[in-house]
PDB file of C-alpha atoms in Angstrom:
ATOM      1  CA  UNK A  60       0.000   0.000   0.000  1.00 45.00           C
ATOM      2  CA  UNK A  61       1.548   3.246  -1.118  1.00 50.00           C
ATOM      3  CA  UNK A  62      -0.209   5.370   1.514  1.00 59.00           C
ATOM      4  CA  UNK A  63       1.445   3.429   4.422  1.00 84.00           C
ATOM      5  CA  UNK A  64       5.046   4.223   3.478  1.00 91.00           C
ATOM      6  CA  UNK A  65       7.459   5.673   6.028  1.00 93.00           C
ATOM      7  CA  UNK A  66       9.389   8.865   5.269  1.00 94.00           C
ATOM      8  CA  UNK A  67      12.472   6.877   4.248  1.00 93.00           C
ATOM      9  CA  UNK A  68      10.676   4.725   1.712  1.00 92.00           C
ATOM     10  CA  UNK A  69       8.792   7.736   0.368  1.00 92.00           C
ATOM     11  CA  UNK A  70      12.095   9.543  -0.039  1.00 91.00           C
ATOM     12  CA  UNK A  71      13.619   6.535  -1.778  1.00 91.00           C
ATOM     13  CA  UNK A  72      10.486   5.920  -3.810  1.00 92.00           C
ATOM     14  CA  UNK A  73      10.127   2.312  -2.894  1.00 92.00           C
ATOM     15  CA  UNK A  74       7.644   0.031  -1.268  1.00 92.00           C
ATOM     16  CA  UNK A  75       7.689   0.110   2.508  1.00 93.00           C
ATOM     17  CA  UNK A  76       7.804  -3.468   3.783  1.00 93.00           C
ATOM     18  CA  UNK A  77       6.207  -4.469   7.074  1.00 92.00           C
ATOM     19  CA  UNK A  78       9.639  -5.016   8.628  1.00 92.00           C
ATOM     20  CA  UNK A  79      11.138  -1.760   7.303  1.00 93.00           C
ATOM     21  CA  UNK A  80      13.931  -0.799   9.688  1.00 94.00           C
ATOM     22  CA  UNK A  81      13.290   2.918   9.194  1.00 95.00           C
ATOM     23  CA  UNK A  82       9.538   3.114   9.656  1.00 94.00           C
ATOM     24  CA  UNK A  83       9.375   3.174  13.495  1.00 94.00           C
ATOM     25  CA  UNK A  84      11.819   6.115  13.613  1.00 96.00           C
ATOM     26  CA  UNK A  85      11.130   8.055  10.437  1.00 95.00           C
ATOM     27  CA  UNK A  86       7.367   8.435  10.242  1.00 93.00           C
ATOM     28  CA  UNK A  87       5.707   9.787   7.114  1.00 93.00           C
ATOM     29  CA  UNK A  88       4.506  12.907   8.918  1.00 93.00           C
ATOM     30  CA  UNK A  89       8.093  14.113   9.487  1.00 93.00           C
ATOM     31  CA  UNK A  90       9.840  13.918   6.129  1.00 93.00           C
ATOM     32  CA  UNK A  91      12.508  16.415   7.150  1.00 94.00           C
ATOM     33  CA  UNK A  92      13.947  14.021   9.700  1.00 95.00           C
ATOM     34  CA  UNK A  93      14.902  11.411   7.141  1.00 95.00           C
ATOM     35  CA  UNK A  94      15.867  14.025   4.558  1.00 95.00           C
ATOM     36  CA  UNK A  95      18.478  15.425   6.985  1.00 96.00           C
ATOM     37  CA  UNK A  96      20.079  12.089   7.879  1.00 96.00           C
ATOM     38  CA  UNK A  97      19.978  11.003   4.259  1.00 96.00           C
ATOM     39  CA  UNK A  98      21.794  14.151   3.160  1.00 95.00           C
ATOM     40  CA  UNK A  99      24.623  13.716   5.671  1.00 97.00           C
ATOM     41  CA  UNK A 100      24.942   9.968   6.177  1.00 96.00           C
ATOM     42  CA  UNK A 101      23.119   8.411   3.268  1.00 94.00           C
ATOM     43  CA  UNK A 102      20.144   6.148   3.651  1.00 93.00           C
ATOM     44  CA  UNK A 103      22.036   2.886   3.447  1.00 92.00           C
ATOM     45  CA  UNK A 104      24.568   3.993   6.098  1.00 94.00           C
ATOM     46  CA  UNK A 105      21.731   4.900   8.447  1.00 96.00           C
ATOM     47  CA  UNK A 106      20.150   1.492   7.824  1.00 95.00           C
ATOM     48  CA  UNK A 107      23.449  -0.257   8.561  1.00 94.00           C
ATOM     49  CA  UNK A 108      23.953   1.755  11.727  1.00 95.00           C
ATOM     50  CA  UNK A 109      20.460   0.957  12.973  1.00 96.00           C
ATOM     51  CA  UNK A 110      20.877  -2.706  12.223  1.00 95.00           C
ATOM     52  CA  UNK A 111      23.947  -2.822  14.429  1.00 94.00           C
ATOM     53  CA  UNK A 112      22.015  -1.458  17.420  1.00 96.00           C
ATOM     54  CA  UNK A 113      19.662  -3.388  19.713  1.00 96.00           C
ATOM     55  CA  UNK A 114      16.041  -2.590  18.944  1.00 95.00           C
ATOM     56  CA  UNK A 115      15.369  -0.830  22.240  1.00 96.00           C
ATOM     57  CA  UNK A 116      18.147   1.713  21.493  1.00 96.00           C
ATOM     58  CA  UNK A 117      17.308   2.397  17.868  1.00 96.00           C
ATOM     59  CA  UNK A 118      14.958   5.298  18.519  1.00 96.00           C
ATOM     60  CA  UNK A 119      17.628   7.153  20.490  1.00 96.00           C
ATOM     61  CA  UNK A 120      20.167   6.358  17.783  1.00 97.00           C
ATOM     62  CA  UNK A 121      17.886   7.708  15.049  1.00 97.00           C
ATOM     63  CA  UNK A 122      17.207  10.853  17.070  1.00 96.00           C
ATOM     64  CA  UNK A 123      20.892  11.415  17.768  1.00 97.00           C
ATOM     65  CA  UNK A 124      21.745  10.941  14.099  1.00 97.00           C
ATOM     66  CA  UNK A 125      19.021  13.428  13.201  1.00 97.00           C
ATOM     67  CA  UNK A 126      20.394  16.016  15.630  1.00 97.00           C
ATOM     68  CA  UNK A 127      23.938  15.642  14.355  1.00 97.00           C
ATOM     69  CA  UNK A 128      22.772  15.824  10.755  1.00 97.00           C
ATOM     70  CA  UNK A 129      20.782  18.973  11.517  1.00 96.00           C
ATOM     71  CA  UNK A 130      23.777  20.602  13.181  1.00 97.00           C
ATOM     72  CA  UNK A 131      26.013  19.645  10.280  1.00 97.00           C
ATOM     73  CA  UNK A 132      23.574  21.167   7.795  1.00 96.00           C
ATOM     74  CA  UNK A 133      23.405  24.299   9.919  1.00 96.00           C
ATOM     75  CA  UNK A 134      27.206  24.500  10.211  1.00 96.00           C
ATOM     76  CA  UNK A 135      28.779  22.614   7.298  1.00 96.00           C
ATOM     77  CA  UNK A 136      32.334  23.218   8.548  1.00 97.00           C
ATOM     78  CA  UNK A 137      32.144  22.306  12.239  1.00 97.00           C
ATOM     79  CA  UNK A 138      28.757  20.649  12.787  1.00 96.00           C
ATOM     80  CA  UNK A 139      28.255  19.355  16.310  1.00 97.00           C
ATOM     81  CA  UNK A 140      31.966  19.796  17.017  1.00 96.00           C
ATOM     82  CA  UNK A 141      31.374  23.554  16.995  1.00 96.00           C
ATOM     83  CA  UNK A 142      28.856  23.099  19.772  1.00 96.00           C
ATOM     84  CA  UNK A 143      31.259  20.953  21.801  1.00 96.00           C
ATOM     85  CA  UNK A 144      33.962  23.580  21.394  1.00 96.00           C
ATOM     86  CA  UNK A 145      31.584  26.307  22.508  1.00 96.00           C
ATOM     87  CA  UNK A 146      30.522  24.307  25.563  1.00 96.00           C
ATOM     88  CA  UNK A 147      34.136  23.768  26.594  1.00 96.00           C
ATOM     89  CA  UNK A 148      34.622  27.515  26.378  1.00 96.00           C
ATOM     90  CA  UNK A 149      31.571  28.123  28.567  1.00 96.00           C
ATOM     91  CA  UNK A 150      32.802  25.620  31.131  1.00 96.00           C
ATOM     92  CA  UNK A 151      36.253  27.154  31.244  1.00 96.00           C
ATOM     93  CA  UNK A 152      34.855  30.669  31.699  1.00 96.00           C
ATOM     94  CA  UNK A 153      32.401  29.553  34.378  1.00 96.00           C
ATOM     95  CA  UNK A 154      35.151  27.746  36.296  1.00 96.00           C
ATOM     96  CA  UNK A 155      37.361  30.832  36.218  1.00 97.00           C
ATOM     97  CA  UNK A 156      34.499  33.022  37.407  1.00 95.00           C
ATOM     98  CA  UNK A 157      33.586  30.551  40.139  1.00 95.00           C
ATOM     99  CA  UNK A 158      37.176  30.347  41.362  1.00 96.00           C
ATOM    100  CA  UNK A 159      37.367  34.155  41.555  1.00 95.00           C
ATOM    101  CA  UNK A 160      34.174  34.434  43.543  1.00 94.00           C
ATOM    102  CA  UNK A 161      35.073  31.593  45.882  1.00 93.00           C
ATOM    103  CA  UNK A 162      38.418  33.227  46.556  1.00 94.00           C
ATOM    104  CA  UNK A 163      36.598  36.442  47.378  1.00 92.00           C
ATOM    105  CA  UNK A 164      34.280  34.612  49.742  1.00 91.00           C
ATOM    106  CA  UNK A 165      37.189  32.933  51.496  1.00 92.00           C
ATOM    107  CA  UNK A 166      38.926  36.269  51.884  1.00 90.00           C
ATOM    108  CA  UNK A 167      35.865  37.915  53.365  1.00 87.00           C
ATOM    109  CA  UNK A 168      35.276  35.013  55.724  1.00 84.00           C
ATOM    110  CA  UNK A 169      38.866  35.151  56.917  1.00 87.00           C
ATOM    111  CA  UNK A 170      38.518  38.871  57.427  1.00 83.00           C
ATOM    112  CA  UNK A 171      35.348  38.381  59.430  1.00 78.00           C
ATOM    113  CA  UNK A 172      36.915  35.708  61.613  1.00 78.00           C
ATOM    114  CA  UNK A 173      39.847  37.933  62.247  1.00 75.00           C
ATOM    115  CA  UNK A 174      37.620  40.817  63.306  1.00 72.00           C
ATOM    116  CA  UNK A 175      35.500  38.578  65.540  1.00 69.00           C
ATOM    117  CA  UNK A 176      38.605  37.231  67.236  1.00 69.00           C
ATOM    118  CA  UNK A 177      39.435  40.602  68.806  1.00 63.00           C
ATOM    119  CA  UNK A 178      36.541  41.697  71.056  1.00 61.00           C
ATOM    120  CA  UNK A 179      38.808  42.390  74.031  1.00 56.00           C
ATOM    121  CA  UNK A 180      41.344  45.204  73.858  1.00 52.00           C
ATOM    122  CA  UNK A 181      43.696  43.431  76.286  1.00 53.00           C
ATOM    123  CA  UNK A 182      43.712  40.428  74.070  1.00 52.00           C
ATOM    124  CA  UNK A 183      44.269  42.768  71.192  1.00 53.00           C
ATOM    125  CA  UNK A 184      47.312  44.301  72.772  1.00 54.00           C
ATOM    126  CA  UNK A 185      48.827  41.022  73.852  1.00 52.00           C
ATOM    127  CA  UNK A 186      48.455  39.556  70.458  1.00 52.00           C
ATOM    128  CA  UNK A 187      49.147  42.661  68.468  1.00 49.00           C
ATOM    129  CA  UNK A 188      52.318  41.378  66.917  1.00 50.00           C
ATOM    130  CA  UNK A 189      50.663  38.098  65.899  1.00 52.00           C
ATOM    131  CA  UNK A 190      47.723  39.926  64.400  1.00 48.00           C
ATOM    132  CA  UNK A 191      49.846  42.114  62.277  1.00 49.00           C
ATOM    133  CA  UNK A 192      51.637  39.134  60.964  1.00 47.00           C
ATOM    134  CA  UNK A 193      48.364  37.369  60.196  1.00 44.00           C
ATOM    135  CA  UNK A 194      46.748  40.301  58.481  1.00 45.00           C
ATOM    136  CA  UNK A 195      49.624  41.700  56.529  1.00 43.00           C
ATOM    137  CA  UNK A 196      51.604  38.655  55.607  1.00 45.00           C
ATOM    138  CA  UNK A 197      49.414  38.260  52.565  1.00 44.00           C
ATOM    139  CA  UNK A 198      48.972  41.701  51.079  1.00 43.00           C
ATOM    140  CA  UNK A 199      48.475  40.127  47.675  1.00 40.00           C
ATOM    141  CA  UNK A 200      45.086  38.717  48.663  1.00 37.00           C
ATOM    142  CA  UNK A 201      43.685  42.187  49.355  1.00 38.00           C
ATOM    143  CA  UNK A 202      45.271  43.547  46.211  1.00 41.00           C
ATOM    144  CA  UNK A 203      43.351  41.026  44.065  1.00 37.00           C
ATOM    145  CA  UNK A 204      40.140  42.858  44.724  1.00 38.00           C
ATOM    146  CA  UNK A 205      41.340  46.452  44.337  1.00 40.00           C
TER     147      UNK A 205
ATOM    148  CA  UNK B 152      55.043   9.609 -14.591  1.00 42.00           C
ATOM    149  CA  UNK B 153      55.064  11.251 -11.181  1.00 46.00           C
ATOM    150  CA  UNK B 154      54.606   7.974  -9.351  1.00 55.00           C
ATOM    151  CA  UNK B 155      53.301   9.693  -6.229  1.00 71.00           C
ATOM    152  CA  UNK B 156      51.395   7.306  -4.015  1.00 87.00           C
ATOM    153  CA  UNK B 157      47.602   7.461  -4.005  1.00 91.00           C
ATOM    154  CA  UNK B 158      45.920   9.152  -1.090  1.00 93.00           C
ATOM    155  CA  UNK B 159      44.319   7.087   1.656  1.00 94.00           C
ATOM    156  CA  UNK B 160      40.854   7.449   0.167  1.00 95.00           C
ATOM    157  CA  UNK B 161      41.832   6.326  -3.323  1.00 93.00           C
ATOM    158  CA  UNK B 162      43.746   3.418  -1.812  1.00 93.00           C
ATOM    159  CA  UNK B 163      40.692   2.322   0.146  1.00 93.00           C
ATOM    160  CA  UNK B 164      38.339   2.880  -2.775  1.00 93.00           C
ATOM    161  CA  UNK B 165      40.807   1.249  -5.141  1.00 94.00           C
ATOM    162  CA  UNK B 166      40.813   3.883  -7.757  1.00 93.00           C
ATOM    163  CA  UNK B 167      43.342   6.080  -9.451  1.00 92.00           C
ATOM    164  CA  UNK B 168      44.320   9.123  -7.449  1.00 92.00           C
ATOM    165  CA  UNK B 169      44.316  12.082  -9.816  1.00 92.00           C
ATOM    166  CA  UNK B 170      45.841  15.507  -9.325  1.00 91.00           C
ATOM    167  CA  UNK B 171      42.355  16.889  -8.774  1.00 92.00           C
ATOM    168  CA  UNK B 172      41.411  14.325  -6.133  1.00 93.00           C
ATOM    169  CA  UNK B 173      39.337  16.208  -3.574  1.00 94.00           C
ATOM    170  CA  UNK B 174      40.427  13.937  -0.742  1.00 95.00           C
ATOM    171  CA  UNK B 175      44.169  13.902  -1.340  1.00 94.00           C
ATOM    172  CA  UNK B 176      45.074  17.091   0.610  1.00 95.00           C
ATOM    173  CA  UNK B 177      43.228  15.898   3.702  1.00 96.00           C
ATOM    174  CA  UNK B 178      43.656  12.129   3.717  1.00 96.00           C
ATOM    175  CA  UNK B 179      47.343  11.389   3.201  1.00 93.00           C
ATOM    176  CA  UNK B 180      48.381   7.823   2.524  1.00 93.00           C
ATOM    177  CA  UNK B 181      50.265   7.557   5.826  1.00 93.00           C
ATOM    178  CA  UNK B 182      47.046   7.730   7.865  1.00 93.00           C
ATOM    179  CA  UNK B 183      44.592   5.253   6.368  1.00 94.00           C
ATOM    180  CA  UNK B 184      42.435   5.038   9.507  1.00 95.00           C
ATOM    181  CA  UNK B 185      41.362   8.643   9.191  1.00 95.00           C
ATOM    182  CA  UNK B 186      39.577   8.094   5.899  1.00 96.00           C
ATOM    183  CA  UNK B 187      38.409   4.630   6.850  1.00 96.00           C
ATOM    184  CA  UNK B 188      36.468   5.933   9.835  1.00 96.00           C
ATOM    185  CA  UNK B 189      34.932   8.840   7.930  1.00 97.00           C
ATOM    186  CA  UNK B 190      33.956   6.518   5.072  1.00 96.00           C
ATOM    187  CA  UNK B 191      32.399   4.069   7.516  1.00 95.00           C
ATOM    188  CA  UNK B 192      30.122   6.664   9.103  1.00 96.00           C
ATOM    189  CA  UNK B 193      29.410   9.168   6.348  1.00 97.00           C
ATOM    190  CA  UNK B 194      30.340   7.407   3.128  1.00 95.00           C
ATOM    191  CA  UNK B 195      32.934   8.650   0.633  1.00 95.00           C
ATOM    192  CA  UNK B 196      30.437  10.195  -1.770  1.00 95.00           C
ATOM    193  CA  UNK B 197      28.734  12.180   1.004  1.00 96.00           C
ATOM    194  CA  UNK B 198      32.089  13.453   2.254  1.00 96.00           C
ATOM    195  CA  UNK B 199      33.042  14.417  -1.282  1.00 96.00           C
ATOM    196  CA  UNK B 200      29.762  16.325  -1.753  1.00 95.00           C
ATOM    197  CA  UNK B 201      30.217  18.119   1.567  1.00 96.00           C
ATOM    198  CA  UNK B 202      33.772  19.172   0.706  1.00 96.00           C
ATOM    199  CA  UNK B 203      32.791  20.328  -2.758  1.00 96.00           C
ATOM    200  CA  UNK B 204      30.238  22.691  -1.259  1.00 96.00           C
ATOM    201  CA  UNK B 205      32.858  24.389   0.903  1.00 96.00           C
ATOM    202  CA  UNK B 206      35.518  26.951   0.045  1.00 96.00           C
ATOM    203  CA  UNK B 207      38.963  25.359  -0.104  1.00 95.00           C
ATOM    204  CA  UNK B 208      40.225  27.235   2.965  1.00 96.00           C
ATOM    205  CA  UNK B 209      37.485  25.664   5.125  1.00 96.00           C
ATOM    206  CA  UNK B 210      37.851  22.097   3.960  1.00 97.00           C
ATOM    207  CA  UNK B 211      40.656  21.209   6.341  1.00 96.00           C
ATOM    208  CA  UNK B 212      38.577  22.159   9.370  1.00 97.00           C
ATOM    209  CA  UNK B 213      35.556  20.381   7.929  1.00 97.00           C
ATOM    210  CA  UNK B 214      37.546  17.171   7.511  1.00 97.00           C
ATOM    211  CA  UNK B 215      38.844  17.397  11.062  1.00 97.00           C
ATOM    212  CA  UNK B 216      35.367  17.844  12.469  1.00 97.00           C
ATOM    213  CA  UNK B 217      34.024  14.982  10.356  1.00 97.00           C
ATOM    214  CA  UNK B 218      36.807  12.734  11.645  1.00 97.00           C
ATOM    215  CA  UNK B 219      35.979  13.772  15.198  1.00 97.00           C
ATOM    216  CA  UNK B 220      32.257  13.079  14.729  1.00 97.00           C
ATOM    217  CA  UNK B 221      32.923   9.758  13.038  1.00 97.00           C
ATOM    218  CA  UNK B 222      35.265   8.719  15.845  1.00 97.00           C
ATOM    219  CA  UNK B 223      32.638   9.691  18.419  1.00 96.00           C
ATOM    220  CA  UNK B 224      30.031   7.708  16.549  1.00 97.00           C
ATOM    221  CA  UNK B 225      32.211   4.606  16.401  1.00 96.00           C
ATOM    222  CA  UNK B 226      32.959   4.870  20.122  1.00 96.00           C
ATOM    223  CA  UNK B 227      29.328   5.459  21.000  1.00 96.00           C
ATOM    224  CA  UNK B 228      27.149   4.029  18.226  1.00 96.00           C
ATOM    225  CA  UNK B 229      23.937   5.175  19.911  1.00 97.00           C
ATOM    226  CA  UNK B 230      24.609   8.781  20.903  1.00 97.00           C
ATOM    227  CA  UNK B 231      27.862   9.758  19.186  1.00 96.00           C
ATOM    228  CA  UNK B 232      28.632  13.460  19.699  1.00 96.00           C
ATOM    229  CA  UNK B 233      25.157  14.053  21.092  1.00 97.00           C
ATOM    230  CA  UNK B 234      26.165  12.094  24.184  1.00 95.00           C
ATOM    231  CA  UNK B 235      29.174  14.335  24.656  1.00 95.00           C
ATOM    232  CA  UNK B 236      27.057  17.469  24.216  1.00 96.00           C
ATOM    233  CA  UNK B 237      24.522  16.208  26.735  1.00 96.00           C
ATOM    234  CA  UNK B 238      27.289  15.584  29.256  1.00 96.00           C
ATOM    235  CA  UNK B 239      28.848  19.020  28.729  1.00 96.00           C
ATOM    236  CA  UNK B 240      25.508  20.813  28.929  1.00 96.00           C
ATOM    237  CA  UNK B 241      24.951  19.119  32.253  1.00 96.00           C
ATOM    238  CA  UNK B 242      28.310  20.433  33.461  1.00 96.00           C
ATOM    239  CA  UNK B 243      27.481  23.947  32.292  1.00 96.00           C
ATOM    240  CA  UNK B 244      24.158  23.836  34.131  1.00 96.00           C
ATOM    241  CA  UNK B 245      25.775  22.679  37.348  1.00 96.00           C
ATOM    242  CA  UNK B 246      28.478  25.322  37.142  1.00 96.00           C
ATOM    243  CA  UNK B 247      25.897  28.014  36.520  1.00 95.00           C
ATOM    244  CA  UNK B 248      24.016  26.940  39.619  1.00 96.00           C
ATOM    245  CA  UNK B 249      27.198  26.985  41.677  1.00 96.00           C
ATOM    246  CA  UNK B 250      27.964  30.440  40.319  1.00 95.00           C
ATOM    247  CA  UNK B 251      24.524  31.689  41.260  1.00 95.00           C
ATOM    248  CA  UNK B 252      24.950  30.399  44.802  1.00 95.00           C
ATOM    249  CA  UNK B 253      28.408  31.925  45.104  1.00 94.00           C
ATOM    250  CA  UNK B 254      27.199  35.268  43.769  1.00 93.00           C
ATOM    251  CA  UNK B 255      24.311  35.266  46.221  1.00 94.00           C
ATOM    252  CA  UNK B 256      26.743  34.509  49.003  1.00 92.00           C
ATOM    253  CA  UNK B 257      28.971  37.453  48.110  1.00 90.00           C
ATOM    254  CA  UNK B 258      25.925  39.665  48.064  1.00 91.00           C
ATOM    255  CA  UNK B 259      24.895  38.321  51.428  1.00 90.00           C
ATOM    256  CA  UNK B 260      28.333  38.971  52.879  1.00 86.00           C
ATOM    257  CA  UNK B 261      28.250  42.534  51.600  1.00 83.00           C
ATOM    258  CA  UNK B 262      24.849  43.049  53.150  1.00 85.00           C
ATOM    259  CA  UNK B 263      26.008  41.620  56.470  1.00 81.00           C
ATOM    260  CA  UNK B 264      29.004  43.895  56.472  1.00 77.00           C
ATOM    261  CA  UNK B 265      26.780  46.878  55.889  1.00 77.00           C
ATOM    262  CA  UNK B 266      24.222  45.784  58.488  1.00 75.00           C
ATOM    263  CA  UNK B 267      25.997  43.807  61.211  1.00 69.00           C
ATOM    264  CA  UNK B 268      22.805  43.492  63.279  1.00 69.00           C
ATOM    265  CA  UNK B 269      21.639  40.814  60.849  1.00 57.00           C
ATOM    266  CA  UNK B 270      24.650  38.569  61.412  1.00 54.00           C
ATOM    267  CA  UNK B 271      23.054  36.173  63.866  1.00 52.00           C
ATOM    268  CA  UNK B 272      19.909  35.370  61.919  1.00 52.00           C
ATOM    269  CA  UNK B 273      20.927  35.301  58.255  1.00 55.00           C
ATOM    270  CA  UNK B 274      22.071  32.039  56.736  1.00 59.00           C
ATOM    271  CA  UNK B 275      24.594  32.305  53.932  1.00 59.00           C
ATOM    272  CA  UNK B 276      23.458  30.780  50.646  1.00 60.00           C
ATOM    273  CA  UNK B 277      26.110  28.079  51.000  1.00 62.00           C
ATOM    274  CA  UNK B 278      24.554  27.079  54.323  1.00 60.00           C
ATOM    275  CA  UNK B 279      21.149  26.908  52.697  1.00 58.00           C
ATOM    276  CA  UNK B 280      22.732  24.859  49.952  1.00 53.00           C
ATOM    277  CA  UNK B 281      23.977  22.324  52.467  1.00 52.00           C
ATOM    278  CA  UNK B 282      20.488  21.898  53.842  1.00 49.00           C
ATOM    279  CA  UNK B 283      18.199  21.804  50.833  1.00 47.00           C
ATOM    280  CA  UNK B 284      19.883  22.334  47.547  1.00 46.00           C
ATOM    281  CA  UNK B 285      22.287  19.440  47.681  1.00 45.00           C
ATOM    282  CA  UNK B 286      19.307  17.106  47.373  1.00 46.00           C
ATOM    283  CA  UNK B 287      17.901  19.124  44.504  1.00 44.00           C
ATOM    284  CA  UNK B 288      21.249  19.046  42.734  1.00 42.00           C
ATOM    285  CA  UNK B 289      21.274  15.271  42.981  1.00 41.00           C
ATOM    286  CA  UNK B 290      17.734  14.975  41.667  1.00 41.00           C
ATOM    287  CA  UNK B 291      18.511  17.269  38.764  1.00 38.00           C
ATOM    288  CA  UNK B 292      21.659  15.330  37.895  1.00 41.00           C
ATOM    289  CA  UNK B 293      19.933  11.969  38.007  1.00 41.00           C
ATOM    290  CA  UNK B 294      17.058  13.233  35.854  1.00 40.00           C
ATOM    291  CA  UNK B 295      19.457  14.394  33.189  1.00 41.00           C
ATOM    292  CA  UNK B 296      21.308  11.111  33.400  1.00 43.00           C
ATOM    293  CA  UNK B 297      18.291   9.423  31.876  1.00 42.00           C
ATOM    294  CA  UNK B 298      19.523  10.502  28.416  1.00 42.00           C
ATOM    295  CA  UNK B 299      16.598  12.828  27.958  1.00 39.00           C
ATOM    296  CA  UNK B 300      17.277  15.071  24.993  1.00 41.00           C
ATOM    297  CA  UNK B 301      14.284  17.368  25.417  1.00 39.00           C
ATOM    298  CA  UNK B 302      16.552  20.221  26.382  1.00 37.00           C
ATOM    299  CA  UNK B 303      18.962  19.741  23.498  1.00 44.00           C
ATOM    300  CA  UNK B 304      16.981  21.504  20.751  1.00 41.00           C
ATOM    301  CA  UNK B 305      17.964  24.789  22.434  1.00 45.00           C
ATOM    302  CA  UNK B 306      21.299  24.210  20.756  1.00 48.00           C
ATOM    303  CA  UNK B 307      19.895  24.847  17.332  1.00 39.00           C
ATOM    304  CA  UNK B 308      20.490  28.535  17.909  1.00 33.00           C
ATOM    305  CA  UNK B 309      23.872  27.865  19.582  1.00 34.00           C
ATOM    306  CA  UNK B 310      22.710  29.943  22.544  1.00 34.00           C
ATOM    307  CA  UNK B 311      24.474  29.504  25.815  1.00 35.00           C
ATOM    308  CA  UNK B 312      22.613  27.239  28.201  1.00 37.00           C
ATOM    309  CA  UNK B 313      21.987  24.365  30.595  1.00 39.00           C
ATOM    310  CA  UNK B 314      22.751  13.956  31.048  1.00 40.00           C
ATOM    311  CA  UNK B 315      24.219  11.346  30.431  1.00 43.00           C
ATOM    312  CA  UNK B 316      27.695  10.153  30.982  1.00 42.00           C
ATOM    313  CA  UNK B 317      29.495   9.808  27.743  1.00 45.00           C
ATOM    314  CA  UNK B 318      32.237   7.482  26.708  1.00 48.00           C
ATOM    315  CA  UNK B 319      33.292   9.791  23.915  1.00 48.00           C
ATOM    316  CA  UNK B 320      35.792  11.624  26.108  1.00 50.00           C
ATOM    317  CA  UNK B 321      38.639   9.252  25.958  1.00 46.00           C
ATOM    318  CA  UNK B 322      40.844  12.067  24.736  1.00 46.00           C
ATOM    319  CA  UNK B 323      41.358  15.309  26.580  1.00 42.00           C
ATOM    320  CA  UNK B 324      39.547  18.468  25.453  1.00 48.00           C
ATOM    321  CA  UNK B 325      39.225  17.764  21.730  1.00 50.00           C
ATOM    322  CA  UNK B 326      39.812  20.822  19.696  1.00 48.00           C
ATOM    323  CA  UNK B 327      39.214  24.472  19.266  1.00 45.00           C
ATOM    324  CA  UNK B 328      38.062  25.998  16.045  1.00 48.00           C
ATOM    325  CA  UNK B 329      41.444  27.488  15.344  1.00 43.00           C
ATOM    326  CA  UNK B 330      43.481  24.447  16.133  1.00 41.00           C
ATOM    327  CA  UNK B 331      42.116  21.661  13.992  1.00 41.00           C
ATOM    328  CA  UNK B 332      44.598  19.038  12.859  1.00 37.00           C
TER     329      UNK B 332
END
């Protein structure tokens, strides 16, 4: 029956058998899906790839192939690799930003602890030399945030 | 006359390698696996069509990215590069949440410094995180580990974002656009 063909068999202008490997994943109402994977991988390659996958994973495989094909069509030079590269960049920038902020937090916490440790002026005087050493041994920390 | 050896693609395809061979600059004969893997996943004729549609100065990068994608697909026949992208998006999301918490904490510290009377009652965001958010982080991570790609279409516009573990990352950080090959 011609009307029951999947998108792949319609695209290839052939009969769609009952055991067509494409039909569960490339329905007739979404012709673009098969058109994309066909353009990048070729229909027979897609068929071979699906055949090598257990049935319960074939839908995810077809969807992943479709995504990669779409990205490759959108960016013919880098495809999905461009996205990976961009994500690495985002991760690197976020890690740098996070490290900066966490360093700031640590500095402020240390400052607060230092201030809270000197409620008594006698204690302050007796430990004055130690305090100076603690506070001013690391001038570079304060200079990071100026 | 010249006797130069055929490129890897013409060797594999068993045909004469002409001067105009589109593959020869990118698939030298000393690295046959490179073409073999690209041919396996994409097919030689599809690769040829893709290269023909590109300016010559972009073909090298295109070949490198095709090799990378083909390698990812062979390593992970189900998800290929999509698995890697899912994993990285998950990392970005988690980092963004950590950043938000850290930024809120800095703000909180500033506020406490300006209004010391609030010191005893205000919990820092990191303390709140320890109580509630750690559970939510775990739930979020496990949900995304179900290989749900619903969030992936956001990448069609290459906008910055928000898994699954991926076995694609057997190499270190793969490549940057300017450092292919």
